[in-house]
Structures are given as C-alpha cells and as structure tokens.
Coordinates of C-alpha atoms and ligand atoms in Angstrom, one line a residue:
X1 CA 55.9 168.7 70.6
X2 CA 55.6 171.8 72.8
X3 CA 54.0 171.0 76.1
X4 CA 50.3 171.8 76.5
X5 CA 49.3 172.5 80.1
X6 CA 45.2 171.8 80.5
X7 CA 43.3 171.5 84.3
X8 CA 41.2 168.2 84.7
X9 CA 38.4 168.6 87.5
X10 CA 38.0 165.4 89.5
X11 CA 35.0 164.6 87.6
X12 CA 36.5 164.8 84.8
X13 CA 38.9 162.8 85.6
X14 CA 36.7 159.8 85.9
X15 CA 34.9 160.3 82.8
X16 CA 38.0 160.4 80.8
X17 CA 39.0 157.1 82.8
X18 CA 35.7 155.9 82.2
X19 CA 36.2 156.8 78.0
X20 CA 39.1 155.2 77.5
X21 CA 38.8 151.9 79.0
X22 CA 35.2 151.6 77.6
X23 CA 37.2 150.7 74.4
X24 CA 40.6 149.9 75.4
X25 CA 42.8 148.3 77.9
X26 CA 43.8 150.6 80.4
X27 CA 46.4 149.3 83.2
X28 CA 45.4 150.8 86.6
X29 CA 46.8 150.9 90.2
X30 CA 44.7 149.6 92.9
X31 CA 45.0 148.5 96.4
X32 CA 44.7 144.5 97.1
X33 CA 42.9 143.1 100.0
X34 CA 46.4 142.5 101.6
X35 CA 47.1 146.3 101.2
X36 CA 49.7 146.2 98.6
X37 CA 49.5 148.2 95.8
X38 CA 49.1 146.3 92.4
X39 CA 48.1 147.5 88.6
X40 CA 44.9 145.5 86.8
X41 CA 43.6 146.1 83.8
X42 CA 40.6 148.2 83.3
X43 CA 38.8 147.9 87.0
X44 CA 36.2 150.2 88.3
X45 CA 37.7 153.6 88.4
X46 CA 36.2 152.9 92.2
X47 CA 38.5 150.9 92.5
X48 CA 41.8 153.0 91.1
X49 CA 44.1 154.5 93.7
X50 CA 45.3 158.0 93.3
X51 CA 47.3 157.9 97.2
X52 CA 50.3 155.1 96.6
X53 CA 53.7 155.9 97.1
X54 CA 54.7 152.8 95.4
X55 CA 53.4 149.4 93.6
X56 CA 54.6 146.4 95.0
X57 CA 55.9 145.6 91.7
X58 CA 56.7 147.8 88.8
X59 CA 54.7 148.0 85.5
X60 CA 57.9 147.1 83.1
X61 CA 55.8 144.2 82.5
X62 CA 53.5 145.8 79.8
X63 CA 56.7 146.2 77.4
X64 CA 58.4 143.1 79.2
X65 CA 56.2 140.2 80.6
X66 CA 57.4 138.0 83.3
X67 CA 56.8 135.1 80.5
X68 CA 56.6 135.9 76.5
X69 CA 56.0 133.6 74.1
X70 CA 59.2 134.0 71.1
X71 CA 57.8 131.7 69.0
X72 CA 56.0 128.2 68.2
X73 CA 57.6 125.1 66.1
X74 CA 56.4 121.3 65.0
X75 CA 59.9 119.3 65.1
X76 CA 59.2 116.1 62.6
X77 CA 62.1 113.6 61.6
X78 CA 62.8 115.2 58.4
X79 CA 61.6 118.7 58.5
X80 CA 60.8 121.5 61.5
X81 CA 57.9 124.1 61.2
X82 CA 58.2 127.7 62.8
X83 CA 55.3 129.7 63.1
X84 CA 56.4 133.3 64.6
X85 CA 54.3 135.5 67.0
X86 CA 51.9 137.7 65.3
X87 CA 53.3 141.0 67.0
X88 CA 49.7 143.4 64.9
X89 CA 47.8 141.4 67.7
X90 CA 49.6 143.0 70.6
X91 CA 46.8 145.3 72.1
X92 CA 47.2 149.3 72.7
X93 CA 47.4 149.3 76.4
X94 CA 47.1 152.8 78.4
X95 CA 48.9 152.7 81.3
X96 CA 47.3 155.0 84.2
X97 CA 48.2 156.7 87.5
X98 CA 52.4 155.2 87.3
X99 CA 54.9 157.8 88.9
X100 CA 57.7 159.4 87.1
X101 CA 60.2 157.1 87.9
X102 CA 58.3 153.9 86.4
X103 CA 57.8 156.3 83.1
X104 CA 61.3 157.2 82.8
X105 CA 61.8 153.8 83.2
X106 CA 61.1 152.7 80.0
X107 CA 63.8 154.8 78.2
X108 CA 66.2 152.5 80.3
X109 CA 65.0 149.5 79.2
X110 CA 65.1 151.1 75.7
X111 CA 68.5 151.7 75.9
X112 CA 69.1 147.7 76.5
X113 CA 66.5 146.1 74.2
X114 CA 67.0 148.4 71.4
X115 CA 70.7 149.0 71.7
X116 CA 72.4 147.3 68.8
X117 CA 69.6 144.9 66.9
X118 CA 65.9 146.0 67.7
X119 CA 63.9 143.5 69.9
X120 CA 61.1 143.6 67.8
X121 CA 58.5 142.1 71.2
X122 CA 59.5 144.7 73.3
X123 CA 59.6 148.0 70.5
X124 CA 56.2 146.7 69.8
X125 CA 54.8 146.9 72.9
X126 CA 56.2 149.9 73.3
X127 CA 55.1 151.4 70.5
X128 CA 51.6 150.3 71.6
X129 CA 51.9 151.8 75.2
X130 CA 50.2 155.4 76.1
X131 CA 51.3 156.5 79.2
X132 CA 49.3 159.0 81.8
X133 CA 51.5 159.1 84.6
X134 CA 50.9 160.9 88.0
X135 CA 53.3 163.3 89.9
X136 CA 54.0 161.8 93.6
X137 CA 52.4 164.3 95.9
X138 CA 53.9 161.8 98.4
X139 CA 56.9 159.5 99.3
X140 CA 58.7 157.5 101.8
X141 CA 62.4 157.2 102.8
X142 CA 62.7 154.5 100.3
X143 CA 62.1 157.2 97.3
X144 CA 66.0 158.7 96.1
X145 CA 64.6 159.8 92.5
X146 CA 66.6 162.9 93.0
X147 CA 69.8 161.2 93.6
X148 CA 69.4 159.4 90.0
X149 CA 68.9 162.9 88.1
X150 CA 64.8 162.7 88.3
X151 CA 62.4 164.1 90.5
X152 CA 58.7 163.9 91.7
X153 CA 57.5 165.2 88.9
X154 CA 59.6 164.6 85.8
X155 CA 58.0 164.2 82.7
X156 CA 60.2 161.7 81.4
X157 CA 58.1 158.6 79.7
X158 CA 54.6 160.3 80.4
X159 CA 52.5 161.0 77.0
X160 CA 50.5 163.2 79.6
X161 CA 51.4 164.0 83.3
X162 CA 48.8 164.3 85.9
X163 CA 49.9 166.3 89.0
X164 CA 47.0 167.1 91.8
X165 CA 46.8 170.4 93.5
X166 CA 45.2 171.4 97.0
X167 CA 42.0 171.4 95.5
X168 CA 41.8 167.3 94.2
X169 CA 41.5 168.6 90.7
X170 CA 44.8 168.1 88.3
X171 CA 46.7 169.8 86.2
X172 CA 47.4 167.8 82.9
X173 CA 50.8 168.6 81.0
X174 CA 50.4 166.4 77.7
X175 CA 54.1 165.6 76.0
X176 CA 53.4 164.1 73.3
X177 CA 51.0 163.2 69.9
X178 CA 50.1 159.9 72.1
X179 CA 48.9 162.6 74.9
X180 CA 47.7 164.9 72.3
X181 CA 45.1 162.5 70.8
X182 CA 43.9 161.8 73.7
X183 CA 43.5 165.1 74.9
X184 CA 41.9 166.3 71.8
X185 CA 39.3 163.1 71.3
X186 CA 38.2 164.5 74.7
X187 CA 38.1 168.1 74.0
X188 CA 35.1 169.1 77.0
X189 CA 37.3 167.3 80.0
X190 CA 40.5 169.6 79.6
X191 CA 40.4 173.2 80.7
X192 CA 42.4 175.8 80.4
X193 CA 44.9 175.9 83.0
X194 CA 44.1 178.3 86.3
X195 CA 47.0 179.6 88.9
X196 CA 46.5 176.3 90.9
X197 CA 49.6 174.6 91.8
X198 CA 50.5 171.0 91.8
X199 CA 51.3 169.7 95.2
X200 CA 54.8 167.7 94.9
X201 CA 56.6 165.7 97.7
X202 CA 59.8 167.1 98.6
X203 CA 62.7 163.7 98.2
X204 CA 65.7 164.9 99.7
X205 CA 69.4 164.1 97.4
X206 CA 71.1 161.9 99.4
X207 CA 74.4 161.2 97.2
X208 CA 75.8 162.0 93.8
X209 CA 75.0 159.5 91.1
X210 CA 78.3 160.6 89.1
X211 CA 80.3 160.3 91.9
X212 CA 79.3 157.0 92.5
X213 CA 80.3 156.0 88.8
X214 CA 83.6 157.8 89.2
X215 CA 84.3 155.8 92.2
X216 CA 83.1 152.5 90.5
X217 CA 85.9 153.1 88.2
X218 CA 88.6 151.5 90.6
X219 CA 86.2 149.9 93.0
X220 CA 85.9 146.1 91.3
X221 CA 88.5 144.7 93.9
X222 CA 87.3 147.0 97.2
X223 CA 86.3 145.0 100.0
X224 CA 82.9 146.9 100.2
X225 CA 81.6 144.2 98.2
X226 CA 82.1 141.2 100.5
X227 CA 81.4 143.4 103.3
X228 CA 77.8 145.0 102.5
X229 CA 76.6 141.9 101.0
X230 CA 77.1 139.2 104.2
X231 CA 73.7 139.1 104.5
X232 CA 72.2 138.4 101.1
X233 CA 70.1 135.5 100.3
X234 CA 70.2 135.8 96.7
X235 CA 66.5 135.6 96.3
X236 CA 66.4 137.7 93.2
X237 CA 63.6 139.2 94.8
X238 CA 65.4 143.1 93.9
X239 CA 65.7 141.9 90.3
X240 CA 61.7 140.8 89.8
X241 CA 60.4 144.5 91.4
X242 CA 62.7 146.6 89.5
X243 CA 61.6 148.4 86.7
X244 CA 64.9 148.7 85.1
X245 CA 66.4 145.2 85.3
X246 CA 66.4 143.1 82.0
X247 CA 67.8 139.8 82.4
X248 CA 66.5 137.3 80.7
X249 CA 66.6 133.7 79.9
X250 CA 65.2 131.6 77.1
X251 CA 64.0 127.7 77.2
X252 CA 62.1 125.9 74.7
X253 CA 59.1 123.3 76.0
X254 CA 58.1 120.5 74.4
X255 CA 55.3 118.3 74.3
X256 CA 55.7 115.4 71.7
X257 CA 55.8 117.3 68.3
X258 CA 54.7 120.4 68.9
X259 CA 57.2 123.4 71.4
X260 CA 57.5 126.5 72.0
X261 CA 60.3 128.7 72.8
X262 CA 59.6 131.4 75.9
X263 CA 61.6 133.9 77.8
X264 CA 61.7 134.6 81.2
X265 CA 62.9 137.2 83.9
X266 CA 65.9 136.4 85.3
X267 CA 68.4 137.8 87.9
X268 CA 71.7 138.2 88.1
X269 CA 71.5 137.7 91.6
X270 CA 71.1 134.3 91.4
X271 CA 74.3 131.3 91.5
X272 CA 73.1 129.9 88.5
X273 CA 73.0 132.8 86.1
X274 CA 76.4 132.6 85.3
X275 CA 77.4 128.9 85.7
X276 CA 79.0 127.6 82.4
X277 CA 78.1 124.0 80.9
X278 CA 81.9 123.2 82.0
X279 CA 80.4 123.6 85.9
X280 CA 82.9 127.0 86.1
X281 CA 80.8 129.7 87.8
X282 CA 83.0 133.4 86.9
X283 CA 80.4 134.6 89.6
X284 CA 80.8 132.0 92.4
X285 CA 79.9 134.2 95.7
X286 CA 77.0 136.1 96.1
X287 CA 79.4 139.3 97.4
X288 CA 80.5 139.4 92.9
X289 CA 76.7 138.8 92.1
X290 CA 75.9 141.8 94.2
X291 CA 78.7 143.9 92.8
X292 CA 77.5 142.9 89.3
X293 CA 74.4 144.5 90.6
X294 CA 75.9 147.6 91.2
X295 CA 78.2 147.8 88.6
X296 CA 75.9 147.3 85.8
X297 CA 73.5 150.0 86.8
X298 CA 75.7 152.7 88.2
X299 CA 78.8 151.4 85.7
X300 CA 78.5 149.2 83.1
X301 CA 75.2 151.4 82.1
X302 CA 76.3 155.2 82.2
X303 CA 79.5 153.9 79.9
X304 CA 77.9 151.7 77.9
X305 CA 74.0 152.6 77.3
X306 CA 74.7 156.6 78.4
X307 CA 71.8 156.0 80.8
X308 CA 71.6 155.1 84.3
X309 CA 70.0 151.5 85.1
X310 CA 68.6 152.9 87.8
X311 CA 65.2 155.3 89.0
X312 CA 65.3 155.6 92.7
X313 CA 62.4 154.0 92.6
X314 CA 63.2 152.0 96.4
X315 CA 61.6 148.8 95.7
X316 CA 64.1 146.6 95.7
X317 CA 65.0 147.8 99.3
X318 CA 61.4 148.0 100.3
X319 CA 60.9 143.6 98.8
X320 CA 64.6 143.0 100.1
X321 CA 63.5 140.4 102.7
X322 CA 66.9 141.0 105.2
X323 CA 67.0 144.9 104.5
X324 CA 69.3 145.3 101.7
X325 CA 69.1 149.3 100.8
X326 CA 70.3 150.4 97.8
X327 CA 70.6 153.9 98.6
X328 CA 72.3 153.5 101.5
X329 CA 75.2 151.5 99.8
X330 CA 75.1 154.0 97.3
X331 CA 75.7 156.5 99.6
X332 CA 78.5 154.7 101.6
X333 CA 80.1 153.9 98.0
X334 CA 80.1 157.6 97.1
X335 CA 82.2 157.6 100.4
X336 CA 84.9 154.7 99.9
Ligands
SF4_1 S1 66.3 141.0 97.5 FE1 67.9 141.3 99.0 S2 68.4 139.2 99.6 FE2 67.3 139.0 97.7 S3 68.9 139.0 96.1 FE3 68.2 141.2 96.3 S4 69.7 142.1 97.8 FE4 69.9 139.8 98.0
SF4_2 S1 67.7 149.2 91.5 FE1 66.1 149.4 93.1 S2 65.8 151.6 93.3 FE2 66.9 151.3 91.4 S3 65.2 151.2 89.8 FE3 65.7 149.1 90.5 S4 64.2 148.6 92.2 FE4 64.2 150.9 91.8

C-alpha cells in the first residue's frame, strides 16, 4: 500500500501503547537493572525505553526462539505416536520501539527459512508478528547500517515507523494493512502530519558491501583469514546476538515413553558444528569457522538468497568478548 504519514503526540503515544497491550502481547524494549537494553513482553509503558542505540540481544527470537518445540511422540514396541505443534495457538505478538535494522532483519531470515520448502514455525510466527519500529535518532561507532544498503530510518520490516522530532512527538509512516489496522482502530491518536521533522543520527559508510562480495570471490585461500582471526575464542557469542544468523540444530529428548523433538540456535563458530560421525572436522581451525562467517553473509548469501546476511546492526562486535569488529574486517577485506 501507499505510505500514510500521520503525527503521534507523546501522549498519544502511550495511550496507543497502553490499547494495544491491554489485549495483546506487545514485545517492548526496556532497560535492565544491569543497564543493558532487553525486550519483555507487555511491561509498564513506564518502563519502555525510547533512548537505546541497541538491545543487548536482537528480537529474531519472536519468529525464531532460542528453543522451539517441532513436535511430540510416544515410542511403544510396536507402534510410535506423533502429535504435531498446534501452530493456530501461536499468539499475535506486536513488536514495539525495534530499529530499522532488526526490522529489515526479518526479510533475511525469510530468505533462509522460506527459501525452497516453507518452514511452516517460523512463516507462522511471522505471519503473526506486527511490527512498530523506531527510527534511531542516535548511534554509536558500532552502527554501519549504511555500509549494508540501509540506513537510520529505512522502512524495511516496519508495519508502521515511528521517527521522533525536536519536539518528543513522532511522526508515524504506516507501510502496510498490519499498520493500517492499527492505525485506523485508533483513529483520535493519529494526526495529520505538520512540517516537523524527524531527527535521524547521521552513520557514516565506511566500506562498499559489493565490493566486499566481489573480493570474496577469490578470497577462500587469502591469508586474511588466519590472520584477523588469532584471537577468537569461538564462543558463538556473535552468532546468539545477531539478528540474521540461522543455524540451527535439532535433538530429540526422551523420558521413558514419551519425547520430544526441539531445535536450537546454533553457531557456526563453534568446533563441533561441522564434525562428521566419522570424527572428520571439514572446519577444523577456528581461522575456516570465521571465514565461513564471512563468507556466508557477505558471499554465500548475496549469490545464493539475493540478500545480504547482514544489517550493520554492530552487536556481534559490541558482545565479542576479545574485540572482534566486523566492520573493521569488512573494511580491511574491501582492501585485500
Ligand atoms: S564473539 Fe568473538 S570470540 Fe566469540 S566466536 Fe564470535 S568472533 Fe569469536
Ligand atoms: S553480523 Fe554482526 S553486525 Fe551483522 S547483523 Fe549480525 S550481529 Fe549485526
């Protein structure tokens, strides 16, 4: 649909917050006692912060939980019983106040779990996600949205954008029907649109994104690999805050008769991601896990999925406990 652009006043703002979570779950940044920035469903609009750059962790977890459930089974000696996951229960969830790069995240992890065969979990949840994201009015040297073909304010995965201008109030561009219904069940909290403008943090374009691919192209054997990855641990810890990274495994657990079968996040940062049965590990070092990294987002992805696997988000160089930075070796890679 055409883009509708509307004016929310503060106050208005919190009674809209207020509506929809009276009667549905609404996912919502806040700040922990610790300081870190972390999303909880429905709490006291009191509560909601308007002022991060970031979330400690991103909200790819409402179309992707850490742990799902695949299915449930009763294993007798002659027979076995599978009773699937009713995916009508899975709730409407709005998801409130996440930046442009988490929104445009989820057409990346579209382009993986909807590839070939539909993953029926995550199109669900999908389906069942509204999203009102916020325009960053500010950023840190971690940010490099523009460097990945987004900025501050793209509208990309938002159902309605929120943007605030000098005056605290916000101008509202809804997207889509999802925004649209929202918008219009609300009728007396959008205005028409004054000559306020938002206020959007400048993030500067620190390399090329295609050039990096191009040079990906004849990179696999470049020493850069061994080089800038010394120093990681292999925690997986740039895997579990990304909001583009998809890997997966599956276990079943059993107790007695009854199991279930479960996926988790996974990394492929880790030694045992790729070891065969055999005990043959094609990704031995951590210098090919980290290049698997790289090639699969800025690689593997573009060629592949036509999308890049990554948002410029910066987390996994802000969690990165011996100072990885992405955009740095992106940078030097445009370079080699
Ligand atoms: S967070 Fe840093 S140390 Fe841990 S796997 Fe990622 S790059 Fe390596
Ligand atoms: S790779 Fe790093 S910067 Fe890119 S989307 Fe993932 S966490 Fe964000």
């Amino acid at each position: 649909m055409e883009t509708i652009k509307k004016l929310i006043r503060k106050q208005s703002l919190e009674k809209l917050y207020s509506t929809l979570s009276a009667s549905r779950k609404v996912y919502a940044p806040v700040v922990a006692a610790d300081k870190r920035v972390e999303y909880k469903y429905n709490p006291a609009y009191a509560e909601v912060t308007f002022e991060h750059i970031q979330s400690t962790l991103s909200v790819k977890n409402v179309v992707f939980p850490k742990v799902e459930n695949l299915m449930y089974y009763t294993n007798n000696k002659v027979d076995s019983t599978i009773t699937d996951i009713d995916l009508t229960k899975i709730p409407e969830v709005v998801l409130w106040g996440s930046h442009p790069c988490d929104n445009s995240a989820y057409d990346v992890l579209k382009s993986i779990f909807c590839w070939d065969i539909k993953d029926e979990f995550f199109a669900k949840r999908l389906e069942k996600l509204v999203v009102i994201g916020l325009a960053c009015h500010q950023s840190d040297a971690y940010c490099f949205c523009t460097s990945v073909g987004l900025t501050p304010n793209s509208t990309k995965g938002s159902d309605i954008l929120l943007s605030k201008t000098k005056s605290g109030d916000y101008i509202a561009e809804i997207l889509t029907e999802k925004g649209n219904a929202i918008a219009t069940a609300s009728p007396d909290l959008f205005e028409n649109a004054n000559n306020e403008e938002a206020v959007i943090t400048e993030v500067k374009q620190t390399f090329y994104h295609e050039q990096v691919t191009e040079k990906l192209k004849t990179a696999f054997e470049h020493p850069f690999w061994v080089a800038n990855s010394l120093r990681c641990i292999g925690c997986g810890a740039c895997a579990y805050v990304c909001p583009t990274c998809a890997c997966f495994d599956i276990q079943d657990e059993a107790k007695g008769k009854e199991g279930r079968r479960y996926r988790s996040w996974d990394s492929c940062g880790f030694g045992l991601f790729t070891l065969h049965t055999s005990g043959h590990n094609p990704r031995e070092v951590q210098s090919q896990r980290w290049r698997q990294r790289i090639m699969h987002k800025f690689s593997y992805m573009p060629d592949r999925n036509k999308s890049l696997g990554c948002v410029g988000c910066g987390r996994c160089s802000r969690g990165c406990p011996v100072d990885m930075n992405i955009s740095e070796q992106l940078q030097a890679l445009q370079n080699i």
